[in-house]
Amino acid sequence: MFFLTMPYKFVQTAALSVILIILISYAWAKTLAKNISVERDEAEIKTVSFEKLTISFTVINHSRLPAFLCYILDNIPYLHVFEKQNERLVMLHPYEKKTFFYQANALSRGLYIAGPVKIRTFDPLGFFTINLEFECQQRILVRPARIQLKTVAHPGLPQGNIKINNPIYEDITMRRSLREYKNGDELKRINWRASAKFNSLYTNEYENTFNAPFFVFLNLAKEDYPLNMRSEKGEKAIEIAASIVNTAARLKQRCGFAAYGTGFPFIRPGENQAECILDILALIQMEDGKLEYDPEIKLKNELSTGTLLFIVGPEHVELYSDKIDAKQYGITTQTLGIMKDVRK
């Protein structure tokens, strides 16, 4: 303003040009600040401990002005980010939408939050710094780690989702094929329509299938675990329980769950509940106290005949650890003594 009052045209012109440039830069910065936004495709993603997951977010420039230098950071504490790909230095063209992907993993189960996304940019001459922060948080639910454990779903109840080469589980609602009649075949197996069509006797063959409802009881009573490495052993018990629930989900079996742990959850066996139980196992913690009752006796009257009851406690964790240390393979719930068949 001082130079504008001087009686020299050249000085006045230069001063006016500087003021104009500063005003344009200020307007540029304000426009960018109002027209940059961040979006996420998913509000929540689920993963497993130690396994990579891909996180993404989209930065949008709604303005006709470019952001020549734009530093972007997706804040994601407590997770390991590979190659620091949650930090980017890019240019945003007018009306451009850019989606960024990066990989991360968690070393322990639990609930993590990705966000907020922080953006720093400038006007073209660097006079004004624009600092933006967008909440757009994303929940990351990390489930227990996968372990070496096999669960054999047998015995069970006839007519289900699991196929088996055992005629005692024959499902007469699922015809597999036709074959020529053999002496001794039961008359009720004869397919009379096909027999009349081909003028020869044919016998129906059926799929052999069965159901094996699962129920997992998890003991997380602190006093039942030795003080030495108590937390680590409790985590291993949770991983064993999660492995059994994953098997139930893979076999499309009804699954239930109960635990001596935070919240003391109890879920009766039902369809499509494995995902819900895995979510609980991602967050459950050990509880003060000692298990004062026998869960097998207590649950036997609560569960239907044929339910496979799995009881996971400190003794099973010790046995599992011993087998792993001895480099034994093919560890099963039977060899650990976890599975109990509920028979009325």
PDB file of N, CA and C in Angstrom, residues 2 49 73 101 144 165 184 235 263 284 330:
ATOM      1  N   PHE A   2       2.031   1.158   0.661  1.00  0.00           N
ATOM      2  CA  PHE A   2       2.948   2.295   0.683  1.00  0.00           C
ATOM      3  C   PHE A   2       3.441   2.620  -0.729  1.00  0.00           C
ATOM      4  N   SER A  49      -5.689 -61.762  11.620  1.00  0.00           N
ATOM      5  CA  SER A  49      -4.363 -61.376  12.110  1.00  0.00           C
ATOM      6  C   SER A  49      -3.264 -61.923  11.207  1.00  0.00           C
ATOM      7  N   LEU A  73      -2.175 -38.182   3.464  1.00  0.00           N
ATOM      8  CA  LEU A  73      -1.853 -39.167   4.494  1.00  0.00           C
ATOM      9  C   LEU A  73      -3.138 -39.765   5.047  1.00  0.00           C
ATOM     10  N   PHE A 101      -4.693 -47.091  -3.209  1.00  0.00           N
ATOM     11  CA  PHE A 101      -4.728 -48.401  -2.562  1.00  0.00           C
ATOM     12  C   PHE A 101      -3.405 -48.620  -1.833  1.00  0.00           C
ATOM     13  N   PRO A 144      -9.213 -63.543  14.903  1.00  0.00           N
ATOM     14  CA  PRO A 144      -8.050 -64.330  15.364  1.00  0.00           C
ATOM     15  C   PRO A 144      -7.290 -64.964  14.206  1.00  0.00           C
ATOM     16  N   ASN A 165     -19.324 -90.853   2.153  1.00  0.00           N
ATOM     17  CA  ASN A 165     -19.519 -92.171   1.527  1.00  0.00           C
ATOM     18  C   ASN A 165     -19.932 -93.187   2.579  1.00  0.00           C
ATOM     19  N   GLY A 184     -32.088-108.088  -4.969  1.00  0.00           N
ATOM     20  CA  GLY A 184     -31.954-107.663  -3.582  1.00  0.00           C
ATOM     21  C   GLY A 184     -32.288-106.202  -3.369  1.00  0.00           C
ATOM     22  N   GLU A 235      -4.975 -65.992  24.172  1.00  0.00           N
ATOM     23  CA  GLU A 235      -5.093 -65.704  22.738  1.00  0.00           C
ATOM     24  C   GLU A 235      -5.090 -66.990  21.927  1.00  0.00           C
ATOM     25  N   GLY A 263     -18.571 -60.153  28.752  1.00  0.00           N
ATOM     26  CA  GLY A 263     -19.927 -60.190  28.207  1.00  0.00           C
ATOM     27  C   GLY A 263     -20.613 -61.526  28.366  1.00  0.00           C
ATOM     28  N   ILE A 284     -13.495 -60.370  22.085  1.00  0.00           N
ATOM     29  CA  ILE A 284     -13.649 -60.904  23.428  1.00  0.00           C
ATOM     30  C   ILE A 284     -12.318 -60.875  24.185  1.00  0.00           C
ATOM     31  N   GLY A 330      -1.117 -82.639  11.485  1.00  0.00           N
ATOM     32  CA  GLY A 330      -2.423 -83.296  11.518  1.00  0.00           C
ATOM     33  C   GLY A 330      -3.088 -83.208  12.871  1.00  0.00           C
TER      34      GLY A 330
END
